Amino acid sequence: MQKLIHLLCVLLAVCMLPVCAWAEAPVVPSMIDERAEITVVGETDLPGHFFLSFPMSRNLMVLDGKGNVIWEKYEPFLSPEQPGAFWDFKQHTVDGEVYYSYHDQTGTYDNYGLTGYGPGERVILDKDFNEVKRITFEASEVVPKGFPLDGHDFLMIDLDHYILNGYIKDTVYNIPGYESGSDVVFSYLQEVKDGEVVWEWKSIDYPELYDQVAIHSMSQNGVNNFANANGMAPDYIHFNSMDLDAEGNLICSFRHIHALLCLDRSASENQILWTLSGAADEFGLTEIQKSSAQHTAFVDGNYITIFDNGNRNSTSRVVGYCIDLETKTLKAFRSYTLGGKYSEACGSAQHLFDEVYVIGWGMTFGNPEAMSVVNFATGETLMSVYLKNPMNNTYRCLYFD
């Protein structure tokens, strides 16, 4: 009966889709000024909670393992000119104390005309969801104090020690063929401890990355527009996520080079330790093993688990890489798809146990299923979360014990 209800929900939502959702041209996301409403099919026995955020509305949501809403936050837009959104909602445990955080795209900062950049502030909440503080960049040679963060990711090591990400527009003179100067939007990472900047990384310090930019879908047109032909500075690398490996290195996902970079947090130069996937892949991946416009990457035991949006062939999947760092080889590879579903951007895949994963579907532009808990060993979807308004896509859907 649950599978029948699941099918009926999908068919009803598909019948209600606007015609433009099936057009070949990419759908331009529009902001949704409404409270997110969900329907849950199925349940799990998981003791923890799911955290949902929405890149086009000011909604946050916490569900228990059965899919019940136990906490939510909604704010209407301040104005049509400053809609904003809440991104990347997650839980942090520091010295036994639980905190939560999310990115508030306040709408008061310049986003350089990029739909994929949501400048704003990281909001820290205590265990009772009361606001503790708001974080922006600290002063460095790259940015002034108070410069806005981007909302793609945030790592909290403790309450006064964290790693931040942002996008910066600047003119560079190290792009081959454009030595007279080109405007770009580059990725900037900053580690702050006790109010001091202790490490930073700029993508423009590594000119080899310019040649690794690739276009795998119509939505990426212009990302290598180093001539600034349309008056826009290209978002040429586009940071999406970061996670720490066992050695404390930072493994980052970059959408527009279709690759992961491992960054050395103990170094101030020559910081890229290795590249996985993309044009500069160092691990001998076949083309079918390479990711395409991937979003979230997690260190997962001996594996790196990725939500691969699959812009190359319009099919999203969950992939896992077990790599040998000494020999720079791929030891094992796993790949899962679910009914040919496709997410243009955003999304997440988190390995829970065995072959059970929680998937946040991101920007599916009309598919109402926003989150799935799937046992790939049996092919069973244990729980699905459907959005009443399927155009109000999720950013990430994460599980925490």
JSON list of N, CA and C in Angstrom, two decimals, residues 194-235:
[
{"chain": "A", "resi": 194, "resn": "ASP", "atom": "N", "xyz": [39.78, 31.46, 17.33]},
{"chain": "A", "resi": 194, "resn": "ASP", "atom": "CA", "xyz": [39.81, 32.52, 18.35]},
{"chain": "A", "resi": 194, "resn": "ASP", "atom": "C", "xyz": [39.93, 33.90, 17.72]},
{"chain": "A", "resi": 195, "resn": "GLY", "atom": "N", "xyz": [39.20, 34.10, 16.63]},
{"chain": "A", "resi": 195, "resn": "GLY", "atom": "CA", "xyz": [39.15, 35.41, 16.00]},
{"chain": "A", "resi": 195, "resn": "GLY", "atom": "C", "xyz": [40.30, 35.73, 15.08]},
{"chain": "A", "resi": 196, "resn": "GLU", "atom": "N", "xyz": [41.25, 34.81, 14.90]},
{"chain": "A", "resi": 196, "resn": "GLU", "atom": "CA", "xyz": [42.40, 35.04, 14.05]},
{"chain": "A", "resi": 196, "resn": "GLU", "atom": "C", "xyz": [42.36, 34.11, 12.84]},
{"chain": "A", "resi": 197, "resn": "VAL", "atom": "N", "xyz": [42.77, 34.63, 11.69]},
{"chain": "A", "resi": 197, "resn": "VAL", "atom": "CA", "xyz": [42.86, 33.81, 10.48]},
{"chain": "A", "resi": 197, "resn": "VAL", "atom": "C", "xyz": [44.13, 32.97, 10.57]},
{"chain": "A", "resi": 198, "resn": "VAL", "atom": "N", "xyz": [43.97, 31.63, 10.58]},
{"chain": "A", "resi": 198, "resn": "VAL", "atom": "CA", "xyz": [45.13, 30.75, 10.73]},
{"chain": "A", "resi": 198, "resn": "VAL", "atom": "C", "xyz": [45.47, 30.01, 9.43]},
{"chain": "A", "resi": 199, "resn": "TRP", "atom": "N", "xyz": [44.59, 30.09, 8.43]},
{"chain": "A", "resi": 199, "resn": "TRP", "atom": "CA", "xyz": [44.86, 29.43, 7.15]},
{"chain": "A", "resi": 199, "resn": "TRP", "atom": "C", "xyz": [43.87, 29.97, 6.13]},
{"chain": "A", "resi": 200, "resn": "GLU", "atom": "N", "xyz": [44.31, 30.06, 4.88]},
{"chain": "A", "resi": 200, "resn": "GLU", "atom": "CA", "xyz": [43.39, 30.45, 3.81]},
{"chain": "A", "resi": 200, "resn": "GLU", "atom": "C", "xyz": [43.84, 29.85, 2.49]},
{"chain": "A", "resi": 201, "resn": "TRP", "atom": "N", "xyz": [42.89, 29.82, 1.54]},
{"chain": "A", "resi": 201, "resn": "TRP", "atom": "CA", "xyz": [43.15, 29.25, 0.21]},
{"chain": "A", "resi": 201, "resn": "TRP", "atom": "C", "xyz": [42.38, 30.05, -0.82]},
{"chain": "A", "resi": 202, "resn": "LYS", "atom": "N", "xyz": [43.03, 30.36, -1.94]},
{"chain": "A", "resi": 202, "resn": "LYS", "atom": "CA", "xyz": [42.40, 31.08, -3.05]},
{"chain": "A", "resi": 202, "resn": "LYS", "atom": "C", "xyz": [42.59, 30.27, -4.32]},
{"chain": "A", "resi": 203, "resn": "SER", "atom": "N", "xyz": [41.50, 30.04, -5.03]},
{"chain": "A", "resi": 203, "resn": "SER", "atom": "CA", "xyz": [41.62, 29.25, -6.26]},
{"chain": "A", "resi": 203, "resn": "SER", "atom": "C", "xyz": [42.47, 29.96, -7.31]},
{"chain": "A", "resi": 204, "resn": "ILE", "atom": "N", "xyz": [42.52, 31.30, -7.32]},
{"chain": "A", "resi": 204, "resn": "ILE", "atom": "CA", "xyz": [43.29, 32.02, -8.33]},
{"chain": "A", "resi": 204, "resn": "ILE", "atom": "C", "xyz": [44.80, 31.89, -8.14]},
{"chain": "A", "resi": 205, "resn": "ASP", "atom": "N", "xyz": [45.23, 31.35, -7.00]},
{"chain": "A", "resi": 205, "resn": "ASP", "atom": "CA", "xyz": [46.66, 31.09, -6.80]},
{"chain": "A", "resi": 205, "resn": "ASP", "atom": "C", "xyz": [47.13, 29.88, -7.59]},
{"chain": "A", "resi": 206, "resn": "TYR", "atom": "N", "xyz": [46.19, 29.17, -8.22]},
{"chain": "A", "resi": 206, "resn": "TYR", "atom": "CA", "xyz": [46.51, 27.93, -8.94]},
{"chain": "A", "resi": 206, "resn": "TYR", "atom": "C", "xyz": [46.00, 28.04, -10.38]},
{"chain": "A", "resi": 207, "resn": "PRO", "atom": "N", "xyz": [46.79, 28.69, -11.25]},
{"chain": "A", "resi": 207, "resn": "PRO", "atom": "CA", "xyz": [46.32, 28.97, -12.62]},
{"chain": "A", "resi": 207, "resn": "PRO", "atom": "C", "xyz": [46.04, 27.71, -13.43]},
{"chain": "A", "resi": 208, "resn": "GLU", "atom": "N", "xyz": [46.58, 26.55, -13.02]},
{"chain": "A", "resi": 208, "resn": "GLU", "atom": "CA", "xyz": [46.28, 25.32, -13.74]},
{"chain": "A", "resi": 208, "resn": "GLU", "atom": "C", "xyz": [44.79, 24.98, -13.68]},
{"chain": "A", "resi": 209, "resn": "LEU", "atom": "N", "xyz": [44.06, 25.53, -12.71]},
{"chain": "A", "resi": 209, "resn": "LEU", "atom": "CA", "xyz": [42.64, 25.23, -12.58]},
{"chain": "A", "resi": 209, "resn": "LEU", "atom": "C", "xyz": [41.81, 25.85, -13.69]},
{"chain": "A", "resi": 210, "resn": "TYR", "atom": "N", "xyz": [42.29, 26.95, -14.28]},
{"chain": "A", "resi": 210, "resn": "TYR", "atom": "CA", "xyz": [41.53, 27.59, -15.36]},
{"chain": "A", "resi": 210, "resn": "TYR", "atom": "C", "xyz": [41.31, 26.63, -16.53]},
{"chain": "A", "resi": 211, "resn": "ASP", "atom": "N", "xyz": [42.32, 25.83, -16.83]},
{"chain": "A", "resi": 211, "resn": "ASP", "atom": "CA", "xyz": [42.22, 24.90, -17.97]},
{"chain": "A", "resi": 211, "resn": "ASP", "atom": "C", "xyz": [41.37, 23.68, -17.66]},
{"chain": "A", "resi": 212, "resn": "GLN", "atom": "N", "xyz": [40.99, 23.51, -16.40]},
{"chain": "A", "resi": 212, "resn": "GLN", "atom": "CA", "xyz": [40.21, 22.33, -16.02]},
{"chain": "A", "resi": 212, "resn": "GLN", "atom": "C", "xyz": [38.71, 22.58, -16.06]},
{"chain": "A", "resi": 213, "resn": "VAL", "atom": "N", "xyz": [38.31, 23.81, -16.32]},
{"chain": "A", "resi": 213, "resn": "VAL", "atom": "CA", "xyz": [36.88, 24.15, -16.39]},
{"chain": "A", "resi": 213, "resn": "VAL", "atom": "C", "xyz": [36.27, 23.43, -17.59]},
{"chain": "A", "resi": 214, "resn": "ALA", "atom": "N", "xyz": [35.09, 22.83, -17.38]},
{"chain": "A", "resi": 214, "resn": "ALA", "atom": "CA", "xyz": [34.40, 22.11, -18.46]},
{"chain": "A", "resi": 214, "resn": "ALA", "atom": "C", "xyz": [32.91, 22.38, -18.37]},
{"chain": "A", "resi": 215, "resn": "ILE", "atom": "N", "xyz": [32.23, 22.35, -19.52]},
{"chain": "A", "resi": 215, "resn": "ILE", "atom": "CA", "xyz": [30.80, 22.60, -19.58]},
{"chain": "A", "resi": 215, "resn": "ILE", "atom": "C", "xyz": [30.09, 21.28, -19.83]},
{"chain": "A", "resi": 216, "resn": "HIS", "atom": "N", "xyz": [29.26, 20.86, -18.87]},
{"chain": "A", "resi": 216, "resn": "HIS", "atom": "CA", "xyz": [28.54, 19.60, -19.01]},
{"chain": "A", "resi": 216, "resn": "HIS", "atom": "C", "xyz": [27.04, 19.79, -19.10]},
{"chain": "A", "resi": 217, "resn": "SER", "atom": "N", "xyz": [26.57, 21.01, -19.09]},
{"chain": "A", "resi": 217, "resn": "SER", "atom": "CA", "xyz": [25.13, 21.25, -19.25]},
{"chain": "A", "resi": 217, "resn": "SER", "atom": "C", "xyz": [24.94, 22.70, -19.66]},
{"chain": "A", "resi": 218, "resn": "MET", "atom": "N", "xyz": [23.75, 23.03, -20.15]},
{"chain": "A", "resi": 218, "resn": "MET", "atom": "CA", "xyz": [23.47, 24.39, -20.59]},
{"chain": "A", "resi": 218, "resn": "MET", "atom": "C", "xyz": [23.54, 25.38, -19.44]},
{"chain": "A", "resi": 219, "resn": "SER", "atom": "N", "xyz": [23.30, 24.93, -18.21]},
{"chain": "A", "resi": 219, "resn": "SER", "atom": "CA", "xyz": [23.34, 25.83, -17.07]},
{"chain": "A", "resi": 219, "resn": "SER", "atom": "C", "xyz": [24.75, 26.30, -16.76]},
{"chain": "A", "resi": 220, "resn": "GLN", "atom": "N", "xyz": [25.75, 25.64, -17.35]},
{"chain": "A", "resi": 220, "resn": "GLN", "atom": "CA", "xyz": [27.13, 26.02, -17.09]},
{"chain": "A", "resi": 220, "resn": "GLN", "atom": "C", "xyz": [27.72, 26.89, -18.21]},
{"chain": "A", "resi": 221, "resn": "ASN", "atom": "N", "xyz": [26.92, 27.26, -19.17]},
{"chain": "A", "resi": 221, "resn": "ASN", "atom": "CA", "xyz": [27.42, 28.15, -20.22]},
{"chain": "A", "resi": 221, "resn": "ASN", "atom": "C", "xyz": [27.96, 29.43, -19.61]},
{"chain": "A", "resi": 222, "resn": "GLY", "atom": "N", "xyz": [29.12, 29.84, -20.06]},
{"chain": "A", "resi": 222, "resn": "GLY", "atom": "CA", "xyz": [29.72, 31.09, -19.58]},
{"chain": "A", "resi": 222, "resn": "GLY", "atom": "C", "xyz": [30.68, 30.93, -18.44]},
{"chain": "A", "resi": 223, "resn": "VAL", "atom": "N", "xyz": [30.82, 29.71, -17.86]},
{"chain": "A", "resi": 223, "resn": "VAL", "atom": "CA", "xyz": [31.70, 29.56, -16.70]},
{"chain": "A", "resi": 223, "resn": "VAL", "atom": "C", "xyz": [33.17, 29.69, -17.09]},
{"chain": "A", "resi": 224, "resn": "ASN", "atom": "N", "xyz": [33.49, 29.56, -18.37]},
{"chain": "A", "resi": 224, "resn": "ASN", "atom": "CA", "xyz": [34.86, 29.77, -18.83]},
{"chain": "A", "resi": 224, "resn": "ASN", "atom": "C", "xyz": [34.97, 31.01, -19.72]},
{"chain": "A", "resi": 225, "resn": "ASN", "atom": "N", "xyz": [34.10, 31.99, -19.47]},
{"chain": "A", "resi": 225, "resn": "ASN", "atom": "CA", "xyz": [34.07, 33.21, -20.25]},
{"chain": "A", "resi": 225, "resn": "ASN", "atom": "C", "xyz": [35.14, 34.19, -19.74]},
{"chain": "A", "resi": 226, "resn": "PHE", "atom": "N", "xyz": [36.40, 33.81, -19.91]},
{"chain": "A", "resi": 226, "resn": "PHE", "atom": "CA", "xyz": [37.49, 34.62, -19.39]},
{"chain": "A", "resi": 226, "resn": "PHE", "atom": "C", "xyz": [37.68, 35.92, -20.17]},
{"chain": "A", "resi": 227, "resn": "ALA", "atom": "N", "xyz": [37.06, 36.02, -21.36]},
{"chain": "A", "resi": 227, "resn": "ALA", "atom": "CA", "xyz": [37.11, 37.27, -22.11]},
{"chain": "A", "resi": 227, "resn": "ALA", "atom": "C", "xyz": [36.09, 38.28, -21.60]},
{"chain": "A", "resi": 228, "resn": "ASN", "atom": "N", "xyz": [35.26, 37.85, -20.63]},
{"chain": "A", "resi": 228, "resn": "ASN", "atom": "CA", "xyz": [34.19, 38.72, -20.10]},
{"chain": "A", "resi": 228, "resn": "ASN", "atom": "C", "xyz": [33.33, 39.29, -21.22]},
{"chain": "A", "resi": 229, "resn": "ALA", "atom": "N", "xyz": [33.06, 38.44, -22.23]},
{"chain": "A", "resi": 229, "resn": "ALA", "atom": "CA", "xyz": [32.37, 38.91, -23.45]},
{"chain": "A", "resi": 229, "resn": "ALA", "atom": "C", "xyz": [30.97, 39.44, -23.17]},
{"chain": "A", "resi": 230, "resn": "ASN", "atom": "N", "xyz": [30.31, 38.89, -22.15]},
{"chain": "A", "resi": 230, "resn": "ASN", "atom": "CA", "xyz": [28.94, 39.34, -21.85]},
{"chain": "A", "resi": 230, "resn": "ASN", "atom": "C", "xyz": [28.90, 40.31, -20.67]},
{"chain": "A", "resi": 231, "resn": "GLY", "atom": "N", "xyz": [30.07, 40.81, -20.29]},
{"chain": "A", "resi": 231, "resn": "GLY", "atom": "CA", "xyz": [30.14, 41.75, -19.18]},
{"chain": "A", "resi": 231, "resn": "GLY", "atom": "C", "xyz": [30.11, 41.09, -17.82]},
{"chain": "A", "resi": 232, "resn": "MET", "atom": "N", "xyz": [30.07, 39.74, -17.77]},
{"chain": "A", "resi": 232, "resn": "MET", "atom": "CA", "xyz": [30.00, 39.02, -16.51]},
{"chain": "A", "resi": 232, "resn": "MET", "atom": "C", "xyz": [31.36, 38.40, -16.18]},
{"chain": "A", "resi": 233, "resn": "ALA", "atom": "N", "xyz": [31.68, 38.38, -14.90]},
{"chain": "A", "resi": 233, "resn": "ALA", "atom": "CA", "xyz": [32.86, 37.66, -14.43]},
{"chain": "A", "resi": 233, "resn": "ALA", "atom": "C", "xyz": [32.47, 36.20, -14.23]},
{"chain": "A", "resi": 234, "resn": "PRO", "atom": "N", "xyz": [33.18, 35.25, -14.85]},
{"chain": "A", "resi": 234, "resn": "PRO", "atom": "CA", "xyz": [32.76, 33.85, -14.74]},
{"chain": "A", "resi": 234, "resn": "PRO", "atom": "C", "xyz": [33.00, 33.25, -13.36]},
{"chain": "A", "resi": 235, "resn": "ASP", "atom": "N", "xyz": [32.04, 32.51, -12.90]},
{"chain": "A", "resi": 235, "resn": "ASP", "atom": "CA", "xyz": [32.15, 31.69, -11.69]},
{"chain": "A", "resi": 235, "resn": "ASP", "atom": "C", "xyz": [32.83, 30.39, -12.14]}
]
